[in-house]
Amino acid sequence: MSSTKRTISSQNATSGTASTSSPPSYSAEKIAGNDDLLNEILLRLPIKSLVKIKSVSKHWLSLISNPDFSRHRSPFPTSASGLFFAKHSRSRRARLEFDFIDLNHNSNPAHPPFRSLAVTDNRPGIKILQSCNGLLLCCTSQAFRPTTNYYVYNPTTKHYTVLPQLVFPRCTFRAIYGVTLAFDPSKSPHYKVICIRNSDVADGQFQIEIYSSETGPWRISSLGSFAADFTTQFDDGVFWNGAVHWFCPSGTSLYFKIDEERLCEMPMLPVPDDSETYNRMLGYFGESRDHMHFVDHIHENGEIRVNVYEMERDYSRWFVKYRVDLSQVSTAFPEVIPSSLIQRLASQEHLFSILCVVRGELDEDSCLVFGVPGKVLRYNFESKTLYRHGGEF
């Protein structure tokens, strides 16, 4: 089915036919000589155009590369533009390729930013661990091992950085439990990578190491060793509000304030009633447009109900932001989700997957993206419309 697409257009700088006694070349010289005016023009260009015109002159390169330019260009968070799915290959030596699902265009999908990761060593099995505000954290196929190579990749420029390997003391147990990228271009052009590993000094505890693109090598956080529930999902960290967050399904969830190097506890999710607790599936933990969400889904009596929670910015509580009853969605769109499929999903939970929550610039543009066998679907919370994307899940 089709859905409406919101288009925001900016007013032209000039309208009609302008008359001037100065030759066009003189006007161009005036613009080129006025950094404030030139910045205003450059700020309105798409990223791919900016990358191309960096080579026009050293002066333009200097303007575009200035950290203040990035902060002015992205003063507000943006929505996810698409999803990447790794293609399965029977060959371990084959270079990993990706399918792209464009979340901004329904009928005419945009050209994928990339099909594979352009790393010079051309290693097979490179995979994406996380995306964060335009950068990708990638690794070799065996994630979270002491010998794993990690990359921070910019898909727009196709430039990447190979992170140095962590240094472990000799004759000690070596384990990496999770690595998370933290990047906020509205505050700094530099990124940090947060690694959770076993403690060097306390058995059964953890420690944090931090890599900064500004200062260089890994260093142990001043936090020191700490204890945490071993079900804490350190391999699925979420960067939001200047901190990295880790959900724990059976204990206390944690977050690490990066600038302060301080570990804090997150409040518990609202507790459902007894019957829902038994059938509750933990589905998704992520961030969109500076909002952090957790999604669960309740499978009960042949039905599926989805709850989308949002964290208050002061960490005072989780609250229910959206609810979706997939049985009602099936009734409205039986040609896309027949009732027989709902019953099948309710009894076989592994066939149903929450992919992400996408917050729009306006609340009415926010949606839930989920996968069922053979389909990737997007459901708008406000308009209650459903759209099937071209990719398969």
mmCIF file of C-alpha atoms in Angstrom:
data_model
loop_
_atom_site.group_PDB
_atom_site.id
_atom_site.type_symbol
_atom_site.label_atom_id
_atom_site.label_comp_id
_atom_site.label_asym_id
_atom_site.label_seq_id
_atom_site.Cartn_x
_atom_site.Cartn_y
_atom_site.Cartn_z
ATOM 1 C CA MET A 1 0.000 0.000 0.000
ATOM 2 C CA SER A 2 1.080 3.561 -0.403
ATOM 3 C CA SER A 3 1.449 6.145 2.320
ATOM 4 C CA THR A 4 1.806 9.903 2.325
ATOM 5 C CA LYS A 5 5.256 11.402 2.381
ATOM 6 C CA ARG A 6 5.914 14.669 4.167
ATOM 7 C CA THR A 7 8.087 17.071 2.225
ATOM 8 C CA ILE A 8 9.649 20.117 3.814
ATOM 9 C CA SER A 9 10.962 22.672 1.376
ATOM 10 C CA SER A 10 12.983 25.741 2.188
ATOM 11 C CA GLN A 11 12.224 29.117 0.680
ATOM 12 C CA ASN A 12 14.455 30.104 -2.181
ATOM 13 C CA ALA A 13 17.014 32.771 -1.439
ATOM 14 C CA THR A 14 15.797 34.722 -4.470
ATOM 15 C CA SER A 15 12.621 34.710 -6.508
ATOM 16 C CA GLY A 16 11.775 36.060 -9.907
ATOM 17 C CA THR A 17 14.349 37.743 -12.101
ATOM 18 C CA ALA A 18 16.929 39.844 -10.329
ATOM 19 C CA SER A 19 18.358 42.881 -12.030
ATOM 20 C CA THR A 20 21.783 44.175 -11.146
ATOM 21 C CA SER A 21 24.322 46.439 -12.705
ATOM 22 C CA SER A 22 27.164 44.233 -11.506
ATOM 23 C CA PRO A 23 28.366 41.384 -13.705
ATOM 24 C CA PRO A 24 27.639 37.829 -12.503
ATOM 25 C CA SER A 25 31.314 37.158 -11.862
ATOM 26 C CA TYR A 26 31.400 40.063 -9.399
ATOM 27 C CA SER A 27 28.425 38.584 -7.464
ATOM 28 C CA ALA A 28 30.193 35.221 -7.300
ATOM 29 C CA GLU A 29 33.318 36.930 -6.008
ATOM 30 C CA LYS A 30 31.272 38.670 -3.314
ATOM 31 C CA ILE A 31 29.831 35.319 -2.168
ATOM 32 C CA ALA A 32 33.225 33.607 -2.264
ATOM 33 C CA GLY A 33 34.721 36.396 -0.191
ATOM 34 C CA ASN A 34 31.989 36.336 2.464
ATOM 35 C CA ASP A 35 32.541 33.361 4.777
ATOM 36 C CA ASP A 36 29.258 33.861 6.629
ATOM 37 C CA LEU A 37 27.229 33.784 3.405
ATOM 38 C CA LEU A 38 29.264 30.898 2.001
ATOM 39 C CA ASN A 39 28.719 28.898 5.186
ATOM 40 C CA GLU A 40 24.956 29.439 4.941
ATOM 41 C CA ILE A 41 25.003 28.045 1.389
ATOM 42 C CA LEU A 42 27.226 25.076 2.243
ATOM 43 C CA LEU A 43 25.104 24.170 5.275
ATOM 44 C CA ARG A 44 22.160 23.518 2.953
ATOM 45 C CA LEU A 45 23.956 21.029 0.711
ATOM 46 C CA PRO A 46 23.610 17.246 1.138
ATOM 47 C CA ILE A 47 26.590 15.388 2.588
ATOM 48 C CA LYS A 48 27.563 13.702 -0.694
ATOM 49 C CA SER A 49 27.794 17.112 -2.395
ATOM 50 C CA LEU A 50 29.944 18.435 0.446
ATOM 51 C CA VAL A 51 32.353 15.538 0.069
ATOM 52 C CA LYS A 52 32.743 16.268 -3.661
ATOM 53 C CA ILE A 53 33.229 20.036 -3.364
ATOM 54 C CA LYS A 54 35.886 19.799 -0.673
ATOM 55 C CA SER A 55 38.376 19.647 -3.538
ATOM 56 C CA VAL A 56 37.228 22.963 -5.067
ATOM 57 C CA SER A 57 39.638 24.978 -2.951
ATOM 58 C CA LYS A 58 41.659 24.809 0.248
ATOM 59 C CA HIS A 59 39.450 27.537 1.671
ATOM 60 C CA TRP A 60 36.257 25.524 1.093
ATOM 61 C CA LEU A 61 37.948 22.455 2.568
ATOM 62 C CA SER A 62 38.846 24.501 5.641
ATOM 63 C CA LEU A 63 35.262 25.740 6.073
ATOM 64 C CA ILE A 64 33.683 22.298 5.682
ATOM 65 C CA SER A 65 36.253 20.592 7.933
ATOM 66 C CA ASN A 66 35.791 23.099 10.748
ATOM 67 C CA PRO A 67 34.137 21.431 13.796
ATOM 68 C CA ASP A 68 31.769 24.408 14.112
ATOM 69 C CA PHE A 69 30.460 23.648 10.615
ATOM 70 C CA SER A 70 29.415 20.133 11.674
ATOM 71 C CA ARG A 71 27.736 21.406 14.816
ATOM 72 C CA HIS A 72 25.774 24.054 12.902
ATOM 73 C CA ARG A 73 24.820 21.562 10.199
ATOM 74 C CA SER A 74 23.380 19.044 12.649
ATOM 75 C CA PRO A 75 22.005 21.025 15.613
ATOM 76 C CA PHE A 76 19.084 18.613 15.953
ATOM 77 C CA PRO A 77 19.038 14.806 15.900
ATOM 78 C CA THR A 78 17.893 13.087 12.724
ATOM 79 C CA SER A 79 15.814 9.983 12.138
ATOM 80 C CA ALA A 80 17.173 6.682 10.872
ATOM 81 C CA SER A 81 17.202 6.762 7.068
ATOM 82 C CA GLY A 82 17.352 3.029 6.479
ATOM 83 C CA LEU A 83 18.275 -0.447 7.641
ATOM 84 C CA PHE A 84 21.087 -2.724 6.481
ATOM 85 C CA PHE A 85 20.759 -6.498 6.392
ATOM 86 C CA ALA A 86 23.753 -8.757 5.881
ATOM 87 C CA LYS A 87 23.368 -11.177 2.981
ATOM 88 C CA HIS A 88 24.025 -14.776 3.925
ATOM 89 C CA SER A 89 26.773 -16.484 1.949
ATOM 90 C CA ARG A 90 27.843 -20.117 2.006
ATOM 91 C CA SER A 91 31.437 -19.114 1.373
ATOM 92 C CA ARG A 92 33.433 -17.953 4.386
ATOM 93 C CA ARG A 93 35.873 -16.228 2.050
ATOM 94 C CA ALA A 94 33.245 -14.150 0.291
ATOM 95 C CA ARG A 95 33.177 -10.447 1.025
ATOM 96 C CA LEU A 96 30.145 -9.545 3.128
ATOM 97 C CA GLU A 97 27.412 -7.682 1.230
ATOM 98 C CA PHE A 98 24.359 -5.842 2.522
ATOM 99 C CA ASP A 99 20.785 -5.223 1.475
ATOM 100 C CA PHE A 100 19.404 -1.754 2.217
ATOM 101 C CA ILE A 101 15.836 -0.850 3.160
ATOM 102 C CA ASP A 102 15.092 2.844 2.679
ATOM 103 C CA LEU A 103 12.775 4.134 5.422
ATOM 104 C CA ASN A 104 12.314 7.560 3.826
ATOM 105 C CA HIS A 105 11.006 6.557 0.391
ATOM 106 C CA ASN A 106 8.110 4.218 -0.229
ATOM 107 C CA SER A 107 7.793 4.001 -3.997
ATOM 108 C CA ASN A 108 11.236 5.104 -5.217
ATOM 109 C CA PRO A 109 13.912 3.808 -2.829
ATOM 110 C CA ALA A 110 17.141 5.754 -2.665
ATOM 111 C CA HIS A 111 20.353 4.241 -3.970
ATOM 112 C CA PRO A 112 22.030 2.292 -1.135
ATOM 113 C CA PRO A 113 24.931 4.191 0.481
ATOM 114 C CA PHE A 114 27.045 1.051 0.076
ATOM 115 C CA ARG A 115 26.799 -2.640 -0.764
ATOM 116 C CA SER A 116 29.932 -3.707 1.094
ATOM 117 C CA LEU A 117 32.470 -2.135 3.423
ATOM 118 C CA ALA A 118 35.419 -0.670 1.514
ATOM 119 C CA VAL A 119 38.279 -1.678 3.799
ATOM 120 C CA THR A 120 41.684 -1.990 2.154
ATOM 121 C CA ASP A 121 42.607 -5.305 3.734
ATOM 122 C CA ASN A 122 39.436 -6.749 2.145
ATOM 123 C CA ARG A 123 38.896 -9.159 5.008
ATOM 124 C CA PRO A 124 36.002 -11.583 4.599
ATOM 125 C CA GLY A 125 33.460 -11.651 7.372
ATOM 126 C CA ILE A 126 33.544 -7.967 8.306
ATOM 127 C CA LYS A 127 30.278 -7.176 10.082
ATOM 128 C CA ILE A 128 28.514 -4.126 11.476
ATOM 129 C CA LEU A 129 28.100 -4.089 15.249
ATOM 130 C CA GLN A 130 26.470 -0.691 15.650
ATOM 131 C CA SER A 131 25.620 2.603 13.965
ATOM 132 C CA CYS A 132 25.898 5.922 15.776
ATOM 133 C CA ASN A 133 25.013 9.276 14.180
ATOM 134 C CA GLY A 134 26.460 8.475 10.759
ATOM 135 C CA LEU A 135 29.407 6.301 11.795
ATOM 136 C CA LEU A 136 29.564 2.506 11.885
ATOM 137 C CA LEU A 137 31.383 0.308 14.373
ATOM 138 C CA CYS A 138 32.533 -2.850 12.582
ATOM 139 C CA CYS A 139 34.664 -5.848 13.407
ATOM 140 C CA THR A 140 36.097 -9.027 11.973
ATOM 141 C CA SER A 141 33.815 -12.044 12.068
ATOM 142 C CA GLN A 142 34.796 -13.228 15.559
ATOM 143 C CA ALA A 143 33.463 -10.389 17.714
ATOM 144 C CA PHE A 144 34.550 -9.726 21.296
ATOM 145 C CA ARG A 145 37.743 -11.757 21.229
ATOM 146 C CA PRO A 146 41.082 -10.302 22.365
ATOM 147 C CA THR A 147 42.449 -10.608 18.807
ATOM 148 C CA THR A 148 39.396 -9.094 17.096
ATOM 149 C CA ASN A 149 40.020 -6.076 14.854
ATOM 150 C CA TYR A 150 37.573 -3.191 15.267
ATOM 151 C CA TYR A 151 36.909 -0.474 12.690
ATOM 152 C CA VAL A 152 35.099 2.856 12.805
ATOM 153 C CA TYR A 153 33.770 3.372 9.287
ATOM 154 C CA ASN A 154 32.283 6.474 7.659
ATOM 155 C CA PRO A 155 29.973 5.222 4.854
ATOM 156 C CA THR A 156 29.726 8.683 3.287
ATOM 157 C CA THR A 157 33.443 9.251 2.792
ATOM 158 C CA LYS A 158 34.348 5.511 2.819
ATOM 159 C CA HIS A 159 37.147 6.339 5.238
ATOM 160 C CA TYR A 160 37.798 4.119 8.225
ATOM 161 C CA THR A 161 40.034 3.823 11.255
ATOM 162 C CA VAL A 162 41.426 0.552 12.568
ATOM 163 C CA LEU A 163 41.363 0.693 16.359
ATOM 164 C CA PRO A 164 44.460 -0.515 18.211
ATOM 165 C CA GLN A 165 44.089 -3.876 19.907
ATOM 166 C CA LEU A 166 43.531 -3.955 23.642
ATOM 167 C CA VAL A 167 46.547 -4.837 25.752
ATOM 168 C CA PHE A 168 46.022 -7.550 28.370
ATOM 169 C CA PRO A 169 48.500 -8.398 31.150
ATOM 170 C CA ARG A 170 50.362 -11.654 30.671
ATOM 171 C CA CYS A 171 49.120 -14.820 32.361
ATOM 172 C CA THR A 172 45.608 -13.505 32.879
ATOM 173 C CA PHE A 173 42.182 -14.501 31.657
ATOM 174 C CA ARG A 174 41.263 -12.353 28.661
ATOM 175 C CA ALA A 175 37.649 -11.595 27.770
ATOM 176 C CA ILE A 176 35.841 -8.769 25.985
ATOM 177 C CA TYR A 177 32.115 -8.548 26.744
ATOM 178 C CA GLY A 178 31.080 -5.626 24.571
ATOM 179 C CA VAL A 179 32.248 -2.631 22.521
ATOM 180 C CA THR A 180 30.090 0.472 21.929
ATOM 181 C CA LEU A 181 30.622 3.550 19.741
ATOM 182 C CA ALA A 182 29.766 6.984 21.194
ATOM 183 C CA PHE A 183 29.560 9.879 18.716
ATOM 184 C CA ASP A 184 27.614 13.140 18.946
ATOM 185 C CA PRO A 185 28.567 15.478 16.051
ATOM 186 C CA SER A 186 26.495 18.313 17.561
ATOM 187 C CA LYS A 187 28.980 18.484 20.452
ATOM 188 C CA SER A 188 32.295 17.284 19.058
ATOM 189 C CA PRO A 189 33.818 16.018 15.797
ATOM 190 C CA HIS A 190 35.552 13.280 17.796
ATOM 191 C CA TYR A 191 34.170 9.914 18.852
ATOM 192 C CA LYS A 192 34.891 7.505 21.678
ATOM 193 C CA VAL A 193 34.660 3.727 21.886
ATOM 194 C CA ILE A 194 33.717 2.095 25.187
ATOM 195 C CA CYS A 195 34.898 -1.464 25.851
ATOM 196 C CA ILE A 196 33.730 -3.744 28.670
ATOM 197 C CA ARG A 197 36.285 -6.402 29.568
ATOM 198 C CA ASN A 198 37.259 -8.556 32.528
ATOM 199 C CA SER A 199 39.012 -6.804 35.395
ATOM 200 C CA ASP A 200 42.797 -7.032 35.683
ATOM 201 C CA VAL A 201 42.674 -6.928 39.488
ATOM 202 C CA ALA A 202 39.358 -8.393 40.689
ATOM 203 C CA ASP A 203 38.150 -11.852 39.715
ATOM 204 C CA GLY A 204 34.557 -11.985 38.504
ATOM 205 C CA GLN A 205 34.365 -8.224 37.957
ATOM 206 C CA PHE A 206 34.550 -5.909 34.955
ATOM 207 C CA GLN A 207 36.464 -2.826 33.894
ATOM 208 C CA ILE A 208 35.977 -0.198 31.204
ATOM 209 C CA GLU A 209 38.541 0.902 28.643
ATOM 210 C CA ILE A 210 38.067 4.007 26.505
ATOM 211 C CA TYR A 211 39.444 4.828 23.067
ATOM 212 C CA SER A 212 39.258 8.443 21.871
ATOM 213 C CA SER A 213 39.735 9.505 18.254
ATOM 214 C CA GLU A 214 41.156 12.753 19.643
ATOM 215 C CA THR A 215 43.736 11.430 22.102
ATOM 216 C CA GLY A 216 44.587 8.014 20.666
ATOM 217 C CA PRO A 217 45.273 4.766 22.520
ATOM 218 C CA TRP A 218 43.049 2.743 24.824
ATOM 219 C CA ARG A 219 43.142 3.701 28.493
ATOM 220 C CA ILE A 220 41.549 2.166 31.579
ATOM 221 C CA SER A 221 38.701 4.268 32.967
ATOM 222 C CA SER A 222 39.154 5.950 36.337
ATOM 223 C CA LEU A 223 35.987 4.108 37.397
ATOM 224 C CA GLY A 224 38.039 1.046 38.318
ATOM 225 C CA SER A 225 36.633 -2.467 38.666
ATOM 226 C CA PHE A 226 32.914 -2.999 39.176
ATOM 227 C CA ALA A 227 30.455 -5.841 39.667
ATOM 228 C CA ALA A 228 27.460 -6.448 37.416
ATOM 229 C CA ASP A 229 24.930 -9.168 36.724
ATOM 230 C CA PHE A 230 26.407 -11.574 34.172
ATOM 231 C CA THR A 231 23.206 -11.399 32.109
ATOM 232 C CA THR A 232 23.859 -7.694 31.446
ATOM 233 C CA GLN A 233 23.852 -7.235 27.671
ATOM 234 C CA PHE A 234 27.203 -5.484 27.311
ATOM 235 C CA ASP A 235 27.295 -6.581 23.658
ATOM 236 C CA ASP A 236 24.244 -4.413 22.878
ATOM 237 C CA GLY A 237 25.133 -0.992 24.296
ATOM 238 C CA VAL A 238 23.092 2.098 23.377
ATOM 239 C CA PHE A 239 24.610 5.601 23.275
ATOM 240 C CA TRP A 240 22.182 8.309 24.432
ATOM 241 C CA ASN A 241 22.271 11.450 26.578
ATOM 242 C CA GLY A 242 26.070 11.421 26.806
ATOM 243 C CA ALA A 243 26.151 7.889 28.209
ATOM 244 C CA VAL A 244 26.346 4.245 27.130
ATOM 245 C CA HIS A 245 23.459 2.094 28.398
ATOM 246 C CA TRP A 246 23.277 -1.662 28.948
ATOM 247 C CA PHE A 247 20.047 -3.534 29.590
ATOM 248 C CA CYS A 248 19.925 -6.429 32.050
ATOM 249 C CA PRO A 249 16.974 -8.841 31.673
ATOM 250 C CA SER A 250 17.308 -10.361 35.146
ATOM 251 C CA GLY A 251 18.936 -7.663 37.272
ATOM 252 C CA THR A 252 19.878 -3.995 37.392
ATOM 253 C CA SER A 253 20.469 -2.209 34.078
ATOM 254 C CA LEU A 254 23.417 0.202 33.991
ATOM 255 C CA TYR A 255 24.656 3.301 32.198
ATOM 256 C CA PHE A 256 28.092 4.897 32.033
ATOM 257 C CA LYS A 257 28.363 8.705 31.930
ATOM 258 C CA ILE A 258 31.298 9.120 29.573
ATOM 259 C CA ASP A 259 32.531 12.615 30.489
ATOM 260 C CA GLU A 260 32.281 11.926 34.228
ATOM 261 C CA GLU A 261 33.369 8.270 33.944
ATOM 262 C CA ARG A 262 30.633 7.359 36.414
ATOM 263 C CA LEU A 263 28.496 4.202 36.493
ATOM 264 C CA CYS A 264 24.807 4.570 37.383
ATOM 265 C CA GLU A 265 21.744 2.345 37.684
ATOM 266 C CA MET A 266 18.725 2.633 35.397
ATOM 267 C CA PRO A 267 15.199 2.395 36.828
ATOM 268 C CA MET A 268 13.311 -0.845 36.329
ATOM 269 C CA LEU A 269 10.758 -1.254 33.562
ATOM 270 C CA PRO A 270 7.082 -1.211 34.583
ATOM 271 C CA VAL A 271 6.081 -4.652 35.848
ATOM 272 C CA PRO A 272 3.216 -6.292 33.917
ATOM 273 C CA ASP A 273 0.684 -8.551 35.614
ATOM 274 C CA ASP A 274 1.520 -12.188 36.337
ATOM 275 C CA SER A 275 0.106 -13.627 33.121
ATOM 276 C CA GLU A 276 1.911 -11.068 30.971
ATOM 277 C CA THR A 277 5.198 -11.598 32.826
ATOM 278 C CA TYR A 278 5.125 -15.274 31.923
ATOM 279 C CA ASN A 279 4.549 -14.503 28.232
ATOM 280 C CA ARG A 280 6.696 -11.364 28.008
ATOM 281 C CA MET A 281 9.381 -11.280 25.320
ATOM 282 C CA LEU A 282 12.152 -8.684 25.411
ATOM 283 C CA GLY A 283 12.373 -7.321 21.894
ATOM 284 C CA TYR A 284 14.429 -4.173 21.264
ATOM 285 C CA PHE A 285 16.644 -1.613 23.015
ATOM 286 C CA GLY A 286 17.776 1.457 21.072
ATOM 287 C CA GLU A 287 17.765 5.199 20.393
ATOM 288 C CA SER A 288 16.073 7.396 17.804
ATOM 289 C CA ARG A 289 16.136 11.202 17.481
ATOM 290 C CA ASP A 290 17.543 11.574 20.994
ATOM 291 C CA HIS A 291 14.895 9.313 22.556
ATOM 292 C CA MET A 292 15.829 5.988 24.162
ATOM 293 C CA HIS A 293 13.323 3.141 23.844
ATOM 294 C CA PHE A 294 12.765 -0.358 25.081
ATOM 295 C CA VAL A 295 10.219 -2.610 23.372
ATOM 296 C CA ASP A 296 8.652 -5.805 24.658
ATOM 297 C CA HIS A 297 5.902 -7.958 23.168
ATOM 298 C CA ILE A 298 3.354 -10.097 24.979
ATOM 299 C CA HIS A 299 2.321 -13.397 23.363
ATOM 300 C CA GLU A 300 -0.934 -14.603 24.901
ATOM 301 C CA ASN A 301 -4.095 -16.407 23.759
ATOM 302 C CA GLY A 302 -3.019 -16.341 20.117
ATOM 303 C CA GLU A 303 -2.445 -12.570 20.177
ATOM 304 C CA ILE A 304 0.606 -10.297 20.185
ATOM 305 C CA ARG A 305 0.705 -6.947 21.987
ATOM 306 C CA VAL A 306 3.684 -4.606 21.662
ATOM 307 C CA ASN A 307 4.669 -2.016 24.291
ATOM 308 C CA VAL A 308 7.120 0.784 23.453
ATOM 309 C CA TYR A 309 8.677 2.362 26.550
ATOM 310 C CA GLU A 310 10.663 5.604 26.650
ATOM 311 C CA MET A 311 13.162 6.725 29.277
ATOM 312 C CA GLU A 312 12.754 10.143 30.915
ATOM 313 C CA ARG A 313 15.793 12.314 30.259
ATOM 314 C CA ASP A 314 16.460 12.649 33.990
ATOM 315 C CA TYR A 315 16.340 8.834 34.377
ATOM 316 C CA SER A 316 13.409 9.073 36.779
ATOM 317 C CA ARG A 317 11.362 6.352 35.070
ATOM 318 C CA TRP A 318 10.354 4.423 31.979
ATOM 319 C CA PHE A 319 6.895 5.254 30.644
ATOM 320 C CA VAL A 320 4.723 3.662 27.961
ATOM 321 C CA LYS A 321 4.956 5.796 24.822
ATOM 322 C CA TYR A 322 3.081 3.566 22.358
ATOM 323 C CA ARG A 323 1.048 0.361 22.358
ATOM 324 C CA VAL A 324 0.317 -1.793 19.313
ATOM 325 C CA ASP A 325 -2.098 -4.728 19.158
ATOM 326 C CA LEU A 326 -1.037 -6.788 16.148
ATOM 327 C CA SER A 327 -4.393 -8.571 16.099
ATOM 328 C CA GLN A 328 -6.050 -5.232 15.339
ATOM 329 C CA VAL A 329 -3.395 -4.515 12.704
ATOM 330 C CA SER A 330 -4.183 -7.892 11.139
ATOM 331 C CA THR A 331 -7.893 -7.047 11.060
ATOM 332 C CA ALA A 332 -7.167 -3.750 9.270
ATOM 333 C CA PHE A 333 -4.613 -5.231 6.840
ATOM 334 C CA PRO A 334 -5.483 -8.927 6.355
ATOM 335 C CA GLU A 335 -3.760 -9.023 2.963
ATOM 336 C CA VAL A 336 -0.431 -8.130 4.637
ATOM 337 C CA ILE A 337 -0.771 -9.871 8.003
ATOM 338 C CA PRO A 338 -3.451 -12.572 7.873
ATOM 339 C CA SER A 339 -4.861 -13.800 11.178
ATOM 340 C CA SER A 340 -3.280 -17.205 10.572
ATOM 341 C CA LEU A 341 0.152 -15.534 10.595
ATOM 342 C CA ILE A 342 -0.584 -13.808 13.928
ATOM 343 C CA GLN A 343 -1.520 -17.142 15.484
ATOM 344 C CA ARG A 344 1.665 -18.697 14.110
ATOM 345 C CA LEU A 345 3.825 -15.850 15.436
ATOM 346 C CA ALA A 346 2.141 -16.002 18.841
ATOM 347 C CA SER A 347 3.151 -19.647 19.251
ATOM 348 C CA GLN A 348 6.582 -19.360 17.587
ATOM 349 C CA GLU A 349 8.110 -16.219 19.114
ATOM 350 C CA HIS A 350 11.397 -16.522 17.232
ATOM 351 C CA LEU A 351 9.620 -15.749 13.932
ATOM 352 C CA PHE A 352 8.675 -12.243 15.116
ATOM 353 C CA SER A 353 11.376 -9.587 15.486
ATOM 354 C CA ILE A 354 11.274 -5.917 16.477
ATOM 355 C CA LEU A 355 13.871 -4.226 14.238
ATOM 356 C CA CYS A 356 13.683 -0.627 15.457
ATOM 357 C CA VAL A 357 11.582 2.297 16.617
ATOM 358 C CA VAL A 358 11.927 5.330 14.333
ATOM 359 C CA ARG A 359 10.964 8.715 15.783
ATOM 360 C CA GLY A 360 9.974 11.289 13.194
ATOM 361 C CA GLU A 361 10.568 15.029 13.239
ATOM 362 C CA LEU A 362 6.875 15.192 14.110
ATOM 363 C CA ASP A 363 5.374 12.654 16.486
ATOM 364 C CA GLU A 364 2.841 11.712 13.810
ATOM 365 C CA ASP A 365 5.706 10.418 11.646
ATOM 366 C CA SER A 366 7.001 7.938 14.245
ATOM 367 C CA CYS A 367 6.781 4.240 13.460
ATOM 368 C CA LEU A 368 7.642 0.690 14.454
ATOM 369 C CA VAL A 369 9.672 -1.469 12.054
ATOM 370 C CA PHE A 370 9.373 -5.216 12.533
ATOM 371 C CA GLY A 371 10.059 -8.425 10.681
ATOM 372 C CA VAL A 372 7.918 -11.492 10.064
ATOM 373 C CA PRO A 373 8.749 -14.401 7.725
ATOM 374 C CA GLY A 374 9.336 -12.969 4.242
ATOM 375 C CA LYS A 375 8.402 -9.373 5.121
ATOM 376 C CA VAL A 376 9.770 -6.179 6.651
ATOM 377 C CA LEU A 377 6.882 -3.975 7.805
ATOM 378 C CA ARG A 378 6.560 -0.399 9.046
ATOM 379 C CA TYR A 379 3.620 0.596 11.236
ATOM 380 C CA ASN A 380 2.808 4.268 11.904
ATOM 381 C CA PHE A 381 1.734 4.772 15.519
ATOM 382 C CA GLU A 382 -0.499 7.801 14.886
ATOM 383 C CA SER A 383 -2.113 7.123 11.498
ATOM 384 C CA LYS A 384 -2.198 3.349 12.152
ATOM 385 C CA THR A 385 -1.081 2.685 8.577
ATOM 386 C CA LEU A 386 1.061 -0.261 7.546
ATOM 387 C CA TYR A 387 3.656 -0.324 4.784
ATOM 388 C CA ARG A 388 5.560 -3.310 3.424
ATOM 389 C CA HIS A 389 9.135 -2.660 2.336
ATOM 390 C CA GLY A 390 10.758 -4.300 -0.629
ATOM 391 C CA GLY A 391 13.336 -6.218 1.380
ATOM 392 C CA GLU A 392 12.765 -9.622 2.880
ATOM 393 C CA PHE A 393 13.386 -10.704 6.450
#
